[in-house]
Short mmCIF file of C-alpha atoms in Angstrom, two decimals:
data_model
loop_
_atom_site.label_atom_id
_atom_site.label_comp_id
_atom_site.label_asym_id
_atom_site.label_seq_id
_atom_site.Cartn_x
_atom_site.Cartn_y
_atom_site.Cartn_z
CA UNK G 1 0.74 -14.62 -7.77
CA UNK G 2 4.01 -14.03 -6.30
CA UNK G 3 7.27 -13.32 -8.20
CA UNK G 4 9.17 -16.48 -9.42
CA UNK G 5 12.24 -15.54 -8.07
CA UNK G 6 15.72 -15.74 -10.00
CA UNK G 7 16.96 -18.78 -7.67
CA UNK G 8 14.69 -21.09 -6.22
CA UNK G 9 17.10 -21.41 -3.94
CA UNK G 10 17.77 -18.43 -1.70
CA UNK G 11 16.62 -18.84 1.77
CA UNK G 12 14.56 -16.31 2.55
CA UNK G 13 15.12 -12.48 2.64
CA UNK G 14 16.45 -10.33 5.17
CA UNK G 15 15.78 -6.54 5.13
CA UNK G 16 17.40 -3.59 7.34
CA UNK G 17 15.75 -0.07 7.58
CA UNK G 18 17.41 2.74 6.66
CA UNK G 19 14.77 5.33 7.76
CA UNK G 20 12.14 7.07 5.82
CA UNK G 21 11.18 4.75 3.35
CA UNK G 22 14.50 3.23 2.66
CA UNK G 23 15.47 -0.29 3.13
CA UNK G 24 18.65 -2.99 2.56
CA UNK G 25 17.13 -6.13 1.05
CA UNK G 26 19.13 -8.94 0.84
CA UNK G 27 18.60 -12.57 -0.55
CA UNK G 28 21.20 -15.32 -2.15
CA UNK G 29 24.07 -13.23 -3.28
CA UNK G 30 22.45 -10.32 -4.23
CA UNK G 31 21.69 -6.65 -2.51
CA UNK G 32 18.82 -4.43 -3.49
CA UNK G 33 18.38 -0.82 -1.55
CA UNK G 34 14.99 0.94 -2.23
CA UNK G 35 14.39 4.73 -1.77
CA UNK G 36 17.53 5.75 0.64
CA UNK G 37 17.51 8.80 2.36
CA UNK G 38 20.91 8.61 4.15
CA UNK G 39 21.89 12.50 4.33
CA UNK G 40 18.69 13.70 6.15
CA UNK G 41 19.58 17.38 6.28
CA UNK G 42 17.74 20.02 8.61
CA UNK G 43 14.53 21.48 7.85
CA UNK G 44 16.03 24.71 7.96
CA UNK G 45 18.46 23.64 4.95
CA UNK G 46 15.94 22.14 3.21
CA UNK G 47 13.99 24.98 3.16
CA UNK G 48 16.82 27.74 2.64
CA UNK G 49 19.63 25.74 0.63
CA UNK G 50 20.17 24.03 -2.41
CA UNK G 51 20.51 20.22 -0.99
CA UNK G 52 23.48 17.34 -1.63
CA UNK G 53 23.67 14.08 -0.51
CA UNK G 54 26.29 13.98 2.62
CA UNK G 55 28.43 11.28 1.04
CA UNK G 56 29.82 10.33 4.85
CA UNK G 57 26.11 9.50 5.90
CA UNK G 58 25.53 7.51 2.67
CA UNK G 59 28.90 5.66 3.06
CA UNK G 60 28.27 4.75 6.54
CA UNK G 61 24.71 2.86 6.66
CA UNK G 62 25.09 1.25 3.47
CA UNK G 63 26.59 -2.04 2.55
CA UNK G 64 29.83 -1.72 0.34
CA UNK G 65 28.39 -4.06 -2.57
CA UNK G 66 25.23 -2.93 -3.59
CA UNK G 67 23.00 -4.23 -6.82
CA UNK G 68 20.42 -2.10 -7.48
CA UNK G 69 19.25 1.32 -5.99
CA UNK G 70 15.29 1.20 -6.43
CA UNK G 71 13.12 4.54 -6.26
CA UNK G 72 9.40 4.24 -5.78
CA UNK G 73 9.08 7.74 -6.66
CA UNK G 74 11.47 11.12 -6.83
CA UNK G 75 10.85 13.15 -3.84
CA UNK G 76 13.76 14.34 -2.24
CA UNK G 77 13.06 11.93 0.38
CA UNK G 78 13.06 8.75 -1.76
CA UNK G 79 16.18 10.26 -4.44
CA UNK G 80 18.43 12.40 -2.85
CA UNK G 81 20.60 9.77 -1.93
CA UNK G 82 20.22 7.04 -4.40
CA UNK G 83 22.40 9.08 -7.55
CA UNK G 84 25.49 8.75 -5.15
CA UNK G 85 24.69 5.51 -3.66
CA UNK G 86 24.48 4.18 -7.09
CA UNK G 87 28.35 5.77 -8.41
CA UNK G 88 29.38 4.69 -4.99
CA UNK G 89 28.59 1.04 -5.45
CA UNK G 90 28.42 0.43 -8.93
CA UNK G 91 24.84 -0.14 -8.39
CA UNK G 92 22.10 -0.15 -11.53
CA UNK G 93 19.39 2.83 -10.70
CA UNK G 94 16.15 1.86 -11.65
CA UNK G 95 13.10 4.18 -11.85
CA UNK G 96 11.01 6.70 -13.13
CA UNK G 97 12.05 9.18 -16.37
CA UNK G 98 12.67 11.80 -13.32
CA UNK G 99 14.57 9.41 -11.07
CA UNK G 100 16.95 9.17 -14.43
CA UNK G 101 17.25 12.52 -15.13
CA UNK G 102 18.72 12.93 -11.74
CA UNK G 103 20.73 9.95 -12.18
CA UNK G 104 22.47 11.92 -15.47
CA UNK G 105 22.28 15.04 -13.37
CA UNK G 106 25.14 13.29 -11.06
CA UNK G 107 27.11 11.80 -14.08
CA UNK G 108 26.22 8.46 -13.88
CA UNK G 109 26.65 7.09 -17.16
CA UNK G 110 23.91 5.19 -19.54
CA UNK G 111 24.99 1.78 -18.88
CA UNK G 112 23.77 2.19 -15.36
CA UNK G 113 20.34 3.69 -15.56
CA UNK G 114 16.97 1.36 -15.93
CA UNK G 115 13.33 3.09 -16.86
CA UNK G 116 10.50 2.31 -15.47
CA UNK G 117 7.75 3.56 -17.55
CA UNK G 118 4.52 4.48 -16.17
CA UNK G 119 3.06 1.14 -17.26
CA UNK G 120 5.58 -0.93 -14.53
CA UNK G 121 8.77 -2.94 -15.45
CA UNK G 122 9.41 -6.65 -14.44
CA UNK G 123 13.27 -7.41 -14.38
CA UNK G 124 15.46 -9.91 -12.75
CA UNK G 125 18.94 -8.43 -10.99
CA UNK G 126 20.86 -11.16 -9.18
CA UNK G 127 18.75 -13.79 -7.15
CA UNK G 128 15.97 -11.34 -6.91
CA UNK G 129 13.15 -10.56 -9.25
CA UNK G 130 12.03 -7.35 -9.29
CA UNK G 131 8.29 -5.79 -9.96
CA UNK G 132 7.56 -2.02 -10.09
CA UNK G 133 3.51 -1.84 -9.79
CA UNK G 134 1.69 1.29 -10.95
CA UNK G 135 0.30 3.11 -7.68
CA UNK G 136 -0.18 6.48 -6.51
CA UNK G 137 1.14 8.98 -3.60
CA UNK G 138 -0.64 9.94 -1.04
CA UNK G 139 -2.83 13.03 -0.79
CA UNK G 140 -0.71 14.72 2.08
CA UNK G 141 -0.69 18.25 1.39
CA UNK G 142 -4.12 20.14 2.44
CA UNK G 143 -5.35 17.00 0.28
CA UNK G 144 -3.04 17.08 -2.89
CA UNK G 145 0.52 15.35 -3.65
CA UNK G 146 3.64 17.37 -3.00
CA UNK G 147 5.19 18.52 -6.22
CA UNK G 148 3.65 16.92 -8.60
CA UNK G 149 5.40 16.48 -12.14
CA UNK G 150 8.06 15.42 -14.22
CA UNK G 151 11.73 16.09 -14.74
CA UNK G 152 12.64 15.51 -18.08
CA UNK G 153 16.30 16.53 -18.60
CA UNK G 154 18.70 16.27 -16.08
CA UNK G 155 18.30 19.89 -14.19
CA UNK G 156 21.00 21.67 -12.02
CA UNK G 157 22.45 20.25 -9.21
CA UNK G 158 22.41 20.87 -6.21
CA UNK G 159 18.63 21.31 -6.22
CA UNK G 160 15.86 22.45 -4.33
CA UNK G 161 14.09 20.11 -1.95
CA UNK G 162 10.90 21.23 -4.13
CA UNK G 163 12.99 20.75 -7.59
CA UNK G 164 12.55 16.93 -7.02
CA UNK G 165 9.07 16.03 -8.68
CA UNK G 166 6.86 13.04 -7.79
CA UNK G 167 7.57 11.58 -11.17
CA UNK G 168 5.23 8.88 -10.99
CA UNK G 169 4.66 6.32 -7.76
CA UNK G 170 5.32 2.54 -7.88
CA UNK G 171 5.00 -0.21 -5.39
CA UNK G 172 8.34 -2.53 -6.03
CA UNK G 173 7.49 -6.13 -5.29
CA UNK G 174 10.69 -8.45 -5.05
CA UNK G 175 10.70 -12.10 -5.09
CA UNK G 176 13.58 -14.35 -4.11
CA UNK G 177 13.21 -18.89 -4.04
CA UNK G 178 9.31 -19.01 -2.15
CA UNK G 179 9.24 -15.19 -0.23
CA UNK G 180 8.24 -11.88 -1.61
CA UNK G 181 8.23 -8.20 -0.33
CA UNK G 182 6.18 -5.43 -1.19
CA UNK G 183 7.53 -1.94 -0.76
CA UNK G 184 4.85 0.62 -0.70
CA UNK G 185 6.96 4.20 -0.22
CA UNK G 186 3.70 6.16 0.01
CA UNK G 187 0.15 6.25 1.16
CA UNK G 188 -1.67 5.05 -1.80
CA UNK G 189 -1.66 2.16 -4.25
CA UNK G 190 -4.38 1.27 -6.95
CA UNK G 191 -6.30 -1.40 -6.36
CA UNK G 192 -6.23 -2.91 -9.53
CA UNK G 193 -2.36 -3.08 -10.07
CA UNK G 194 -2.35 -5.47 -6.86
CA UNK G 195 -4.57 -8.45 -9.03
CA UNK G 196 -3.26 -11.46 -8.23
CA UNK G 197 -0.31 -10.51 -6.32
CA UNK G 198 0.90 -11.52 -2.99
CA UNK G 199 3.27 -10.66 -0.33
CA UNK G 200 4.97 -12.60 2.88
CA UNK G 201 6.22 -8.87 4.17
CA UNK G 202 4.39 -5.87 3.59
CA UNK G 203 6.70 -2.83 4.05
CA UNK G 204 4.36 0.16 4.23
CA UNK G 205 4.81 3.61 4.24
CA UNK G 206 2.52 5.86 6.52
CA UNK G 207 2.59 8.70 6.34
CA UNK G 208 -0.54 10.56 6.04
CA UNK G 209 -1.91 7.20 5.75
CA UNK G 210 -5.51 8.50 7.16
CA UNK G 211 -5.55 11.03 3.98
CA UNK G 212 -6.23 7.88 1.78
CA UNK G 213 -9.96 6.13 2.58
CA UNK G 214 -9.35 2.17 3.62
CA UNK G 215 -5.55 2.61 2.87
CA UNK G 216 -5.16 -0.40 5.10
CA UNK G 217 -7.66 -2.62 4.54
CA UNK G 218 -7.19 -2.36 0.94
CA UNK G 219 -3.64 -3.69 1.19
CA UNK G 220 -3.53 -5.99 3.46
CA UNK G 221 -6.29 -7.62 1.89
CA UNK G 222 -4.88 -7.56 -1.81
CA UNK G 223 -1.67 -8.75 -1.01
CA UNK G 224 -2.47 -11.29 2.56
CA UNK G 225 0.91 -10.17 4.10
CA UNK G 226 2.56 -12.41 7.08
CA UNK G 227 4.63 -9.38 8.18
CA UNK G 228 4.18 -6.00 7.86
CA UNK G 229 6.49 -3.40 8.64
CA UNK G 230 5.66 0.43 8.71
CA UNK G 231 8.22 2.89 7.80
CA UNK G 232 8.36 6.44 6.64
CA UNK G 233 6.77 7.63 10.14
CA UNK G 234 9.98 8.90 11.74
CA UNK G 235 10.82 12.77 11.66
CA UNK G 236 13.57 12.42 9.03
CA UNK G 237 15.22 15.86 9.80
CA UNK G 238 17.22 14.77 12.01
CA UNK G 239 20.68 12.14 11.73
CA UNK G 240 20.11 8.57 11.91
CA UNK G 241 22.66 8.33 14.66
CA UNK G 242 19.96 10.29 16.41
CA UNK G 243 17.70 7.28 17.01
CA UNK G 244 14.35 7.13 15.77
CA UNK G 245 12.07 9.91 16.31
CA UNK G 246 8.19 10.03 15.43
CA UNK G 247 6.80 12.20 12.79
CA UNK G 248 4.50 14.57 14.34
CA UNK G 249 0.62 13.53 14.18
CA UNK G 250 1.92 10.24 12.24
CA UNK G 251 -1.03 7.68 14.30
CA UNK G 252 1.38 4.46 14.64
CA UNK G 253 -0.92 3.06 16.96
CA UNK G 254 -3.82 3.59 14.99
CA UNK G 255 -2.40 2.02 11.74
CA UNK G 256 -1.28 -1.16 14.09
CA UNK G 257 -4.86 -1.69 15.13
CA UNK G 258 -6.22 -1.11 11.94
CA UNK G 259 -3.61 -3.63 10.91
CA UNK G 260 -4.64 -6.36 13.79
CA UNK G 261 -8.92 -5.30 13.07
CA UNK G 262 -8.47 -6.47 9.24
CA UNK G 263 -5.42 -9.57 9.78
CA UNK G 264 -5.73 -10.89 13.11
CA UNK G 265 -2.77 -13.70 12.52
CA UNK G 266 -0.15 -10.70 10.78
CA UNK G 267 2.97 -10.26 12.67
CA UNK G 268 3.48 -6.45 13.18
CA UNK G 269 7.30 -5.68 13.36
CA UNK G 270 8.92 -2.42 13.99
CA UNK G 271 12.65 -2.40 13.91
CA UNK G 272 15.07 0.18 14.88
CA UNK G 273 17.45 1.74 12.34
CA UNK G 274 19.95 -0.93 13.11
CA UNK G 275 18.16 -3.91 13.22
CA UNK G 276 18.17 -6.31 11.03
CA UNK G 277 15.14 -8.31 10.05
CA UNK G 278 15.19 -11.99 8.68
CA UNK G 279 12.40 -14.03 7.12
CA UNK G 280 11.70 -17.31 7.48
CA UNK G 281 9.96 -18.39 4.28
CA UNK G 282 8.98 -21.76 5.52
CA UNK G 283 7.88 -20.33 8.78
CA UNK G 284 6.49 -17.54 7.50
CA UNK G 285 7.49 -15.34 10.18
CA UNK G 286 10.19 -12.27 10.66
CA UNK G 287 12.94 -12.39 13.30
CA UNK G 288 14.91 -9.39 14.37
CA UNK G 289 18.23 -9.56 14.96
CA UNK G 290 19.15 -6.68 17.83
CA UNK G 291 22.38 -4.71 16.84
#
């Protein structure tokens, strides 16, 4: 099953990367941004400072008009950002009882912030439909999840890197006229949640991705992508404007062989942070457009 989509009409999607996990999804007249993690600041700060989003890093890779600022899940790496991308834009944030309370944290007022319980949430914003799926995070720390947990009330800000608890982990599915996208932030899902869905572009997050037994298998074959897309293997301490950089021991090659053992016809693509990526529903295949 694939989502409906708010207007049968919107030709295709078109998606930039933003780094990390992040992404610019665009169909019909409408703008979704998932998980972005504009400000990127040092390890050293992130270990030794209280962190804020660097609203000059946020302002310059987004787009001005923005929907909806989708979290997966509230690690630093997935929410610093979003907050301030939301008040910058007008943007709705949607996510997790810990994505909200850092939503309030930053003053952004009720009539902006959507829940996702842990059970999902299918909503329509625009000409996109949008479907957070129960999943899980990845077991990439000495085999557990990184700060676990919930935030409840909206704490102090600025916060810790380790202040921002998982909070629970979604894939977000979004459907737009006959093509769908599947955003998987972390190196899990549960196989269940993925019954009866489907997916022209599979955007797939791997890091640690070896942690998790058949990670890729498993997807691929519950959702029989077109395109897939991996994302979240760059070294994310470092400025976009730095060009992207691998995340140490992150296998790239490896997961794009497992990806080519399991779906010979998939079309692997791996854009740059500037790229932009278009899909052609009725060709079912993904054209990047070079900045």
């Amino acid at each position: 099953m694939r989502p409906t989509g708010a207007a049968s009409g919107a030709a295709g999607l078109r998606f930039r990367w933003l780094g990390t996990a992040g992404f610019v999804v665009e169909a019909g007249a409408t703008t979704i941004v998932i998980d972005p993690y504009l400000s990127r600041p040092s390890a050293r700060t992130l270990l030794t400072s209280r962190v804020s989003p660097d609203e000059r890093a946020v302002r310059a890779s987004l787009p001005a008009r923005v929907d909806a600022v989708l979290c997966g899940h509230s690690h630093f790496d997935h929410l610093l950002d979003a907050p301030l991308a939301a008040s910058l834009t007008g943007a709705k944030l949607v996510g997790s009882e810990t994505t909200l309370a850092f939503g309030r944290a930053h003053g952004l007022p009720e009539g902006q912030l959507v829940h996702v319980p842990a059970r999902g949430l299918v909503t329509t914003i625009g000409d996109i439909e949008i479907r957070f799926v129960p999943s899980l995070h990845g077991r990439i720390l000495l085999g557990r999840v990184p700060f676990p947990g919930v935030v409840s009330a909206p704490p102090r800000v600025p916060a810790r890197a380790w202040h921002y608890r998982m909070g629970g982990a979604f894939g977000i599915l979004l459907g737009a006229g006959d093509a769908a996208i599947y955003h998987n932030g972390s190196a899990d899902l549960v196989d269940a949640e993925l019954d009866g869905l489907a997916a022209d572009v599979l955007l797939v997050g791997i890091a640690g991705w070896r942690s998790t037994p058949n990670y890729v298998p498993r997807l691929v074959r519950a959702l029989a992508p077109k395109v897939v897309v991996p994302c979240h293997h760059d070294a994310f301490f470092a400025p976009l404007r730095a060009g992207v950089r691998l995340w140490p021991g992150v296998d790239v090659a490896g997961f794009v062989a497992e990806v080519r053992h399991h779906r010979t016809a998939t079309q692997i693509v791996t854009p740059l942070y500037d790229d932009v990526v278009r899909y052609d529903a009725r060709g079912r295949h993904a054209f990047v457009e070079r900045a």
